[in-house]
CSV table of C-alpha atoms and ligand atoms in Angstrom, one decimal:
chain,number,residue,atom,x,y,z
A,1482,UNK,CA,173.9,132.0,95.8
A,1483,UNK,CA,172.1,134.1,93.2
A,1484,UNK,CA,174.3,133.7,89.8
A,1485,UNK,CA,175.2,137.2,88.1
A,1486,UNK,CA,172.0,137.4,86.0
A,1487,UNK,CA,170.0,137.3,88.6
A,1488,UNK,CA,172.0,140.0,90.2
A,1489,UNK,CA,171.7,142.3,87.3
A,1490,UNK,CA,168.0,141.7,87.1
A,1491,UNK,CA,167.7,143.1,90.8
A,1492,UNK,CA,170.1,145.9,89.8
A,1493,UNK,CA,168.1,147.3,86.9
A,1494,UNK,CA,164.6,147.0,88.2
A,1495,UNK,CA,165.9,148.5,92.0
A,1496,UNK,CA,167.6,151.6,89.2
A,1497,UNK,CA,164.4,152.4,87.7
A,1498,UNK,CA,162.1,152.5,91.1
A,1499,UNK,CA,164.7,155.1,92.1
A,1500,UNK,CA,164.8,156.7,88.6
A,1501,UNK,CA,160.9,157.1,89.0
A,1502,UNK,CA,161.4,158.6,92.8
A,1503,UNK,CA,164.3,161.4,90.7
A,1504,UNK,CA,162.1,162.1,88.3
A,1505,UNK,CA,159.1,163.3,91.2
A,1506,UNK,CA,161.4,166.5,91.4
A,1507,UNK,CA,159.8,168.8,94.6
A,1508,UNK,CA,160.6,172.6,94.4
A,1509,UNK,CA,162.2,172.1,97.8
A,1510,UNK,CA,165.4,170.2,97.1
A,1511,UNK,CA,166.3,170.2,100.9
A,1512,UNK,CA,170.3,170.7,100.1
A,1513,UNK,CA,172.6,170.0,102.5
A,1514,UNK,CA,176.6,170.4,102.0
A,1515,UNK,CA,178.7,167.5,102.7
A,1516,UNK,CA,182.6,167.4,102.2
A,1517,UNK,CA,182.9,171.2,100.7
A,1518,UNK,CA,180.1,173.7,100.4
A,1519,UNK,CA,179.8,172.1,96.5
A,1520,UNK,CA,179.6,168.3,97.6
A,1521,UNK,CA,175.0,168.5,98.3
A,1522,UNK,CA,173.1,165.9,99.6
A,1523,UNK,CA,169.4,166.6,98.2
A,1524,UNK,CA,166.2,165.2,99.6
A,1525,UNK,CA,165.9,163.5,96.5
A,1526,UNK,CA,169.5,161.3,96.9
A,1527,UNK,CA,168.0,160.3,100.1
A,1528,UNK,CA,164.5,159.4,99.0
A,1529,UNK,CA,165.7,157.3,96.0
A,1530,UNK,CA,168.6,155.6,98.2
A,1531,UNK,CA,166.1,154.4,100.6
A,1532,UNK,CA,164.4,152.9,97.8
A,1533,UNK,CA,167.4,150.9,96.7
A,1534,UNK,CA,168.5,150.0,100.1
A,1535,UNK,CA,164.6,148.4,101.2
A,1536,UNK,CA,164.0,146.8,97.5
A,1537,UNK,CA,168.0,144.7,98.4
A,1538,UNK,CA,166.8,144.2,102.1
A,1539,UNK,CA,163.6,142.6,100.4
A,1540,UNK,CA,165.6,140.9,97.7
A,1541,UNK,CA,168.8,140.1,99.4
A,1542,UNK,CA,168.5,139.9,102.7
A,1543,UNK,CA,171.9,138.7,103.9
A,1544,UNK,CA,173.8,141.4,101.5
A,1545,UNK,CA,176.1,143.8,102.8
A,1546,UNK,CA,175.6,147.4,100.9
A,1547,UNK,CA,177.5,150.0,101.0
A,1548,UNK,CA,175.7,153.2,99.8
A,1549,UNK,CA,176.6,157.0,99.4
A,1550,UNK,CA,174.4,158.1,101.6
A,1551,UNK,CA,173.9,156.1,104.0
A,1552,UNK,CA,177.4,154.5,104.4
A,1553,UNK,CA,177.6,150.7,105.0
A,1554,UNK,CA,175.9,147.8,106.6
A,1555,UNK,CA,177.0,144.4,107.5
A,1556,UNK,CA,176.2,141.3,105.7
A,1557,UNK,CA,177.7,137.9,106.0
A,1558,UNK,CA,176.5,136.3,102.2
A,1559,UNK,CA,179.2,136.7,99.5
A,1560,UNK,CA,177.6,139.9,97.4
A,1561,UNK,CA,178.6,143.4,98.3
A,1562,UNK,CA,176.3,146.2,96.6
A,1563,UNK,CA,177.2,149.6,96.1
A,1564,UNK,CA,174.7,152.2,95.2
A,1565,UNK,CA,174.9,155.6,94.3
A,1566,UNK,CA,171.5,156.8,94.2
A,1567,UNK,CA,172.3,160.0,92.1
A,1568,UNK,CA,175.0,160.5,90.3
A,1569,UNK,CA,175.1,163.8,89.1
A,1570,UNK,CA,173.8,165.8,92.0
A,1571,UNK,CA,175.0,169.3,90.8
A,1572,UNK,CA,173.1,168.5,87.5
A,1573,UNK,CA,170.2,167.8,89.5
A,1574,UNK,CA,170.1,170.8,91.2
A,1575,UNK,CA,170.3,172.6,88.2
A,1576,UNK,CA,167.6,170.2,86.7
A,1577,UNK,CA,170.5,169.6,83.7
A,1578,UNK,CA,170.6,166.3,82.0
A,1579,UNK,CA,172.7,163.8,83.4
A,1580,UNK,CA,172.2,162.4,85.9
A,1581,UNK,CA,171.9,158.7,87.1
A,1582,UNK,CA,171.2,156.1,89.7
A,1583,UNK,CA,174.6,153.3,89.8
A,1584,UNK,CA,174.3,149.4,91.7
A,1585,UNK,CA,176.5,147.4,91.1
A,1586,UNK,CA,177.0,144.1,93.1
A,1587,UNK,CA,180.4,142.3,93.8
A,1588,UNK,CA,181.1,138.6,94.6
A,1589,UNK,CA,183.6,137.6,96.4
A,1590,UNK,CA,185.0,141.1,96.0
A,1591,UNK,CA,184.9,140.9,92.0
A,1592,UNK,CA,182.4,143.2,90.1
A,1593,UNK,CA,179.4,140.5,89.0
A,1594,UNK,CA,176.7,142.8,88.1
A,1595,UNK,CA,175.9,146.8,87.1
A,1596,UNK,CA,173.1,148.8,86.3
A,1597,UNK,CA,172.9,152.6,85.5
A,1598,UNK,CA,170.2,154.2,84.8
A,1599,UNK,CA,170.1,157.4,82.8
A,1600,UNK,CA,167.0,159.3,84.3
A,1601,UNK,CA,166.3,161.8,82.1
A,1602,UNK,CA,167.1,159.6,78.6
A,1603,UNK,CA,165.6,156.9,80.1
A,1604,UNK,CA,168.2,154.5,79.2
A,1605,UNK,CA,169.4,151.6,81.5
A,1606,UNK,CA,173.0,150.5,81.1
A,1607,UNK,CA,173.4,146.9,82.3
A,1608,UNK,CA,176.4,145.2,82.4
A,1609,UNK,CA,176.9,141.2,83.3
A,1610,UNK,CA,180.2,139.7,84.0
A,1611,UNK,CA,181.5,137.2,81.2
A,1612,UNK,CA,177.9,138.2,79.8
A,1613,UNK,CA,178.2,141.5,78.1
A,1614,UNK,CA,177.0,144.9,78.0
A,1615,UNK,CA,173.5,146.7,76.4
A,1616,UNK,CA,171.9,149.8,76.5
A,1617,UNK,CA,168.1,149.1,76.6
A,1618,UNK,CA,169.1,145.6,75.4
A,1619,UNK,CA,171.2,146.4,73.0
A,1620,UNK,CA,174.8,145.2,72.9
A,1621,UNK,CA,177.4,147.8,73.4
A,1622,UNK,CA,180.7,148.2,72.3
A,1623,UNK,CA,183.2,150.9,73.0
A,1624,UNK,CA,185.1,152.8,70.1
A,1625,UNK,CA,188.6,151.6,68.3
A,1626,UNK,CA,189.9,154.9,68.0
A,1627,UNK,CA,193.8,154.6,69.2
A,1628,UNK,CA,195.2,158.2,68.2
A,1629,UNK,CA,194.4,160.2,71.5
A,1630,UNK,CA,194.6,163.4,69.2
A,1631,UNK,CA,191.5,162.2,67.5
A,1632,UNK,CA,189.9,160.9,71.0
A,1633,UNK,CA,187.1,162.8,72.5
A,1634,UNK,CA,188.0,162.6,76.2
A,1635,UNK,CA,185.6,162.7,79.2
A,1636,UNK,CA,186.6,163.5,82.4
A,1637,UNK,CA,185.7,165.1,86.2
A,1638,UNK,CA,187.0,166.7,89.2
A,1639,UNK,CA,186.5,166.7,93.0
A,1640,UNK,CA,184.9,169.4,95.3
A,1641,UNK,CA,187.7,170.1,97.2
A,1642,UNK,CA,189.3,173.2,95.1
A,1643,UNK,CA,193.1,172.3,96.4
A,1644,UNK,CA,192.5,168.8,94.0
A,1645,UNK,CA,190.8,171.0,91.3
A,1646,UNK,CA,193.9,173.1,90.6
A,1647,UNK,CA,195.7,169.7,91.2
A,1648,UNK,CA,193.3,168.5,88.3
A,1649,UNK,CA,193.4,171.5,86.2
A,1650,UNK,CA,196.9,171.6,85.8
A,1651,UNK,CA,196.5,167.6,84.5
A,1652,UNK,CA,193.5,168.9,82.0
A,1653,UNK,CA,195.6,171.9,81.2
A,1654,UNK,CA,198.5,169.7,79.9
A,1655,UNK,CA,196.0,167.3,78.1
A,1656,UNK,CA,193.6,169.3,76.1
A,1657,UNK,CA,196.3,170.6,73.2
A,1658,UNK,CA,197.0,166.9,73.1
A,1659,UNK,CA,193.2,165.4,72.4
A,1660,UNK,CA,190.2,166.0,70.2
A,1661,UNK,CA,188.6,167.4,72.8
A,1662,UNK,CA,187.3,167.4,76.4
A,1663,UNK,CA,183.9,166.6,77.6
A,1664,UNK,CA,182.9,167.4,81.4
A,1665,UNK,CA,178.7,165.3,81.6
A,1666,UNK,CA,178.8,165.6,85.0
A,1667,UNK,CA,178.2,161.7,86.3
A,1668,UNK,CA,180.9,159.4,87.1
A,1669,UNK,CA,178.9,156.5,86.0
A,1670,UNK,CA,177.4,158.2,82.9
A,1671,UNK,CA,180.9,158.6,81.9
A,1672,UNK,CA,182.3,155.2,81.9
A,1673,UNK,CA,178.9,153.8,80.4
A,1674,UNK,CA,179.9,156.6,77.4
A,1675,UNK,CA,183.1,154.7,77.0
A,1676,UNK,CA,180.7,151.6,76.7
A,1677,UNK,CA,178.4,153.2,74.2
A,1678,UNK,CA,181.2,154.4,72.8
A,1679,UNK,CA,180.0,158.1,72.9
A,1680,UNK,CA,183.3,158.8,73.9
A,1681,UNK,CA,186.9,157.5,73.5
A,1682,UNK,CA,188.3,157.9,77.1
A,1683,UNK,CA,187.7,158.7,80.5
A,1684,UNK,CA,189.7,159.7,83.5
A,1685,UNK,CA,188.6,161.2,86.5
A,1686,UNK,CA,190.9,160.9,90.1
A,1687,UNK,CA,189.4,160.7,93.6
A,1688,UNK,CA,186.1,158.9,92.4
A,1689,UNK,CA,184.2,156.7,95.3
A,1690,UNK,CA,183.4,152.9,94.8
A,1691,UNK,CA,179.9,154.2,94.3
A,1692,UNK,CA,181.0,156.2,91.6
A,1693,UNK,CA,182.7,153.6,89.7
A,1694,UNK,CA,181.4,150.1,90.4
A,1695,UNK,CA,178.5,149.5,88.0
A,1696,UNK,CA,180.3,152.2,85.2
A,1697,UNK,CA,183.3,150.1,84.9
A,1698,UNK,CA,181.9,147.0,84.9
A,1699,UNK,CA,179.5,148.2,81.7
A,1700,UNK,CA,182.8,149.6,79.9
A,1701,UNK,CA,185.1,146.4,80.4
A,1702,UNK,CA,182.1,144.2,79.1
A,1703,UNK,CA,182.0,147.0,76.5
A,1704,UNK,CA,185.5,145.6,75.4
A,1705,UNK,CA,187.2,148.7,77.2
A,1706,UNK,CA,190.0,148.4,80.0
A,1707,UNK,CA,189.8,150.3,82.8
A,1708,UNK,CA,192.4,150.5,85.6
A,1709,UNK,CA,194.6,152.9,87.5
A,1710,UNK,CA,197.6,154.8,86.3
A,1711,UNK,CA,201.0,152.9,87.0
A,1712,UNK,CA,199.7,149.8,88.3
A,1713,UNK,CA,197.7,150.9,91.0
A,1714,UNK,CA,194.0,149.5,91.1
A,1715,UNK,CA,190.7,150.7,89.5
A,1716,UNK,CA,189.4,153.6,91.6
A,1717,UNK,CA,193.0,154.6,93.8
A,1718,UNK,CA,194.2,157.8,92.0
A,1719,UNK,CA,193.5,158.1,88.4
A,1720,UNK,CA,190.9,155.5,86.4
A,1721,UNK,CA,191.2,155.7,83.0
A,1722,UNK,CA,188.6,153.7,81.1
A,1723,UNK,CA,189.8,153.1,77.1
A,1724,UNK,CA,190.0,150.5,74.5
A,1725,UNK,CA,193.0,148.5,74.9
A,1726,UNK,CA,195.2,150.3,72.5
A,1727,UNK,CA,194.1,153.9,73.3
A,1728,UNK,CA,194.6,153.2,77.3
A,1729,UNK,CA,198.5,152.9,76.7
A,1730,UNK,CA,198.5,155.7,74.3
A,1731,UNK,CA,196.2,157.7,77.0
A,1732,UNK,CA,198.5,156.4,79.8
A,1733,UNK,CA,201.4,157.8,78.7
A,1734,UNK,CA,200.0,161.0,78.0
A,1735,UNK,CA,198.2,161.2,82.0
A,1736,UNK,CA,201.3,160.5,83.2
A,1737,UNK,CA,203.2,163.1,81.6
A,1738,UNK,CA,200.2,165.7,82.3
A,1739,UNK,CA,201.3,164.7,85.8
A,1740,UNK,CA,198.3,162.7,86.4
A,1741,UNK,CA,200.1,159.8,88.6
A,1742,UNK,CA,200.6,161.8,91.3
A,1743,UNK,CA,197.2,163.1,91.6
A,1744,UNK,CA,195.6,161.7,94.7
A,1745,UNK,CA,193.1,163.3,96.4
A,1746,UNK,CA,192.9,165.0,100.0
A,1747,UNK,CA,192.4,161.9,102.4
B,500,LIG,C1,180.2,163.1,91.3
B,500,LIG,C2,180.0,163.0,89.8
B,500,LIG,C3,181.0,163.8,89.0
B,500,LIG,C4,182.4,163.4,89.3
B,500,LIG,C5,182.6,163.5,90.9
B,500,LIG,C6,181.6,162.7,91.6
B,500,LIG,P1,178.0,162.9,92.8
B,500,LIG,O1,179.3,162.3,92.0
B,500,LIG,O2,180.1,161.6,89.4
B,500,LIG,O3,180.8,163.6,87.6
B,500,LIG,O4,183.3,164.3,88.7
B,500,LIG,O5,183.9,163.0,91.1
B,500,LIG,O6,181.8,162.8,93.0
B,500,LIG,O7,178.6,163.8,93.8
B,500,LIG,O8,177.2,163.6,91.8
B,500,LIG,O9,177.3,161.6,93.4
C-alpha cells in the first residue's frame, strides 16, 4: 500500500506529462459535443487522458480510475483515482488561460492525494492529506477574510441552460451582497484559488468528482472547509470552499440566494 506521498508524487509527475501533451495545441481541435452542444470533448482531453490513464496502469496497476473521458475501470486495491484531464475545456478552445489537468487519488474512499496542474502558468498545485498544501513547493494558505461584502467570490455554472437560469438567479441574489464575482473557468483552478488564497470563496453546483477531487483536497490542506450546503456532502448540490469563519457567513448568504435547492438535471 503506497502511503499518501507516494501517491502525490505519481499525481504531479502523471499532471505534467499531460500538461506537456495540452500544451502541443493542433489547429484541428477535433470537438465533439457531449451533454449540451457547449459540454466539448477535444482531441486534446483525450490525448492527455490516455496519458494519465497508461502512466497509473504502469504505476498502479491494481487501481481503479475513474476518468472524464473515459468513465471507470475496475480495481480491487484500496486507491480510487479520478482524473480530469482538462479542466477548462471552453478556455481551451478559445486558447484562454485557465486551464488544468486534476488527479486526485482516494483511500479507502477518503481524499489522500491531489495534483493540479495550471498549464499555461505552469504551476502545480499539490495537496497531501495531514501533509499540507504548495504551489510549486511552496506552502499555501487560504485568506482570513470573514466579511462576505469584502470577499472576492469565484464561482461556475453547468451546460445545461435550464440549471444556468437556476444559477443565475443564485448569482443574481449574491453579487450586491460580495466584493465581487470571478467566473476562471476551471473547477479545480478555482478551489486551488481558495488554497492560494487568490480568492475568498468558491461555489459552483453540479460539479463531477473529477471536477472536485484534487481542488478540494488542496483548499482543506490550505486551512479552508469545503462541504455542501445544509449538510449534504462535498460535491451533491452546492460546494462551497471558504475559511472556516467565511463558509458560515457564505452559507447563510447561498442559502438565502436560494442556492440549497439548486441541483442539477439528473
Ligand atoms: C467545467 C469547468 C467549469 C465549471 C464546470 C465544469 P470541464 O469542467 O470546471 O469551470 O464551471 O462545472 O464542468 O467541462 O472544463 O472539464
Amino acid at each position: 500500500m503506497a502511503d499518501a506521498r507516494e501517491l502525490a508524487d505519481i499525481a504531479a509527475e502523471l499532471a505534467r506529462a499531460a500538461g506537456d501533451v495540452l500544451r502541443q495545441r493542433p489547429a484541428d481541435l477535433g470537438i465533439e459535443s457531449k451533454s449540451t452542444p457547449t459540454d466539448a470533448v477535444t482531441v486534446m482531453d483525450r490525448a492527455a487522458e490516455k496519458v494519465v490513464i497508461e502512466g497509473l496502469r504502469v504505476r498502479r496497476p491494481g487501481d481503479r480510475v475513474v476518468a472524464e473521458e473515459s468513465g471507470d475501470s475496475t480495481g480491487a486495491s484500496r486507491v480510487v483515482w479520478y482524473v480530469d484531464p482538462l479542466d477548462g475545456t471552453v478556455n481551451y478552445l478559445y486558447g484562454l488561460p485557465p486551464y488544468a489537468v486534476s488527479i486526485a487519488a482516494f483511500v479507502d474512499g477518503q481524499p489522500a492525494a491531489g495534483a493540479v496542474y495550471d498549464v499555461s502558468r505552469d504551476e502545480l498545485f499539490l495537496g497531501v492529506a495531514g501533509g499540507g498544501a504548495t504551489c510549486n513547493g511552496s506552502p499555501l494558505a487560504c485568506r482570513r477574510q470573514t466579511d462576505p461584502a469584502l470577499s472576492l467570490v469565484a464561482t461556475g455554472f453547468g451546460y445545461d441552460a435550464a440549471f444556468r437560469l437556476a444559477q443565475a438567479r443564485v448569482v443574481s441574489a449574491l453579487l450586491p451582497q460580495v466584493r465581487d464575482i470571478r467566473r476562471a473557468g476551471s473547477a479545480a483552478l478555482d478551489l486551488c484559488s481558495v488554497a492560494a488564497g487568490r480568492v475568498d470563496a468558491y461555489y459552483e453546483a453540479g460539479m463531477h468528482i473529477w471536477d472536485w477531487a484534487a481542488g478540494a483536497l488542496i483548499a482543506r490542506e490550505a486551512g479552508a472547509r469545503v462541504d455542501g450546503l445544509a449538510g449534504r456532502p462535498t460535491g451533491e448540490g452546492v460546494t462551497l470552499a471558504a475559511n472556516p469563519a467565511l463558509f458560515d457567513a457564505m452559507h447563510e448568504l447561498l442559502i438565502s440566494a436560494g442556492a440549497g435547492h439548486l441541483l442539477p438535471p439528473s
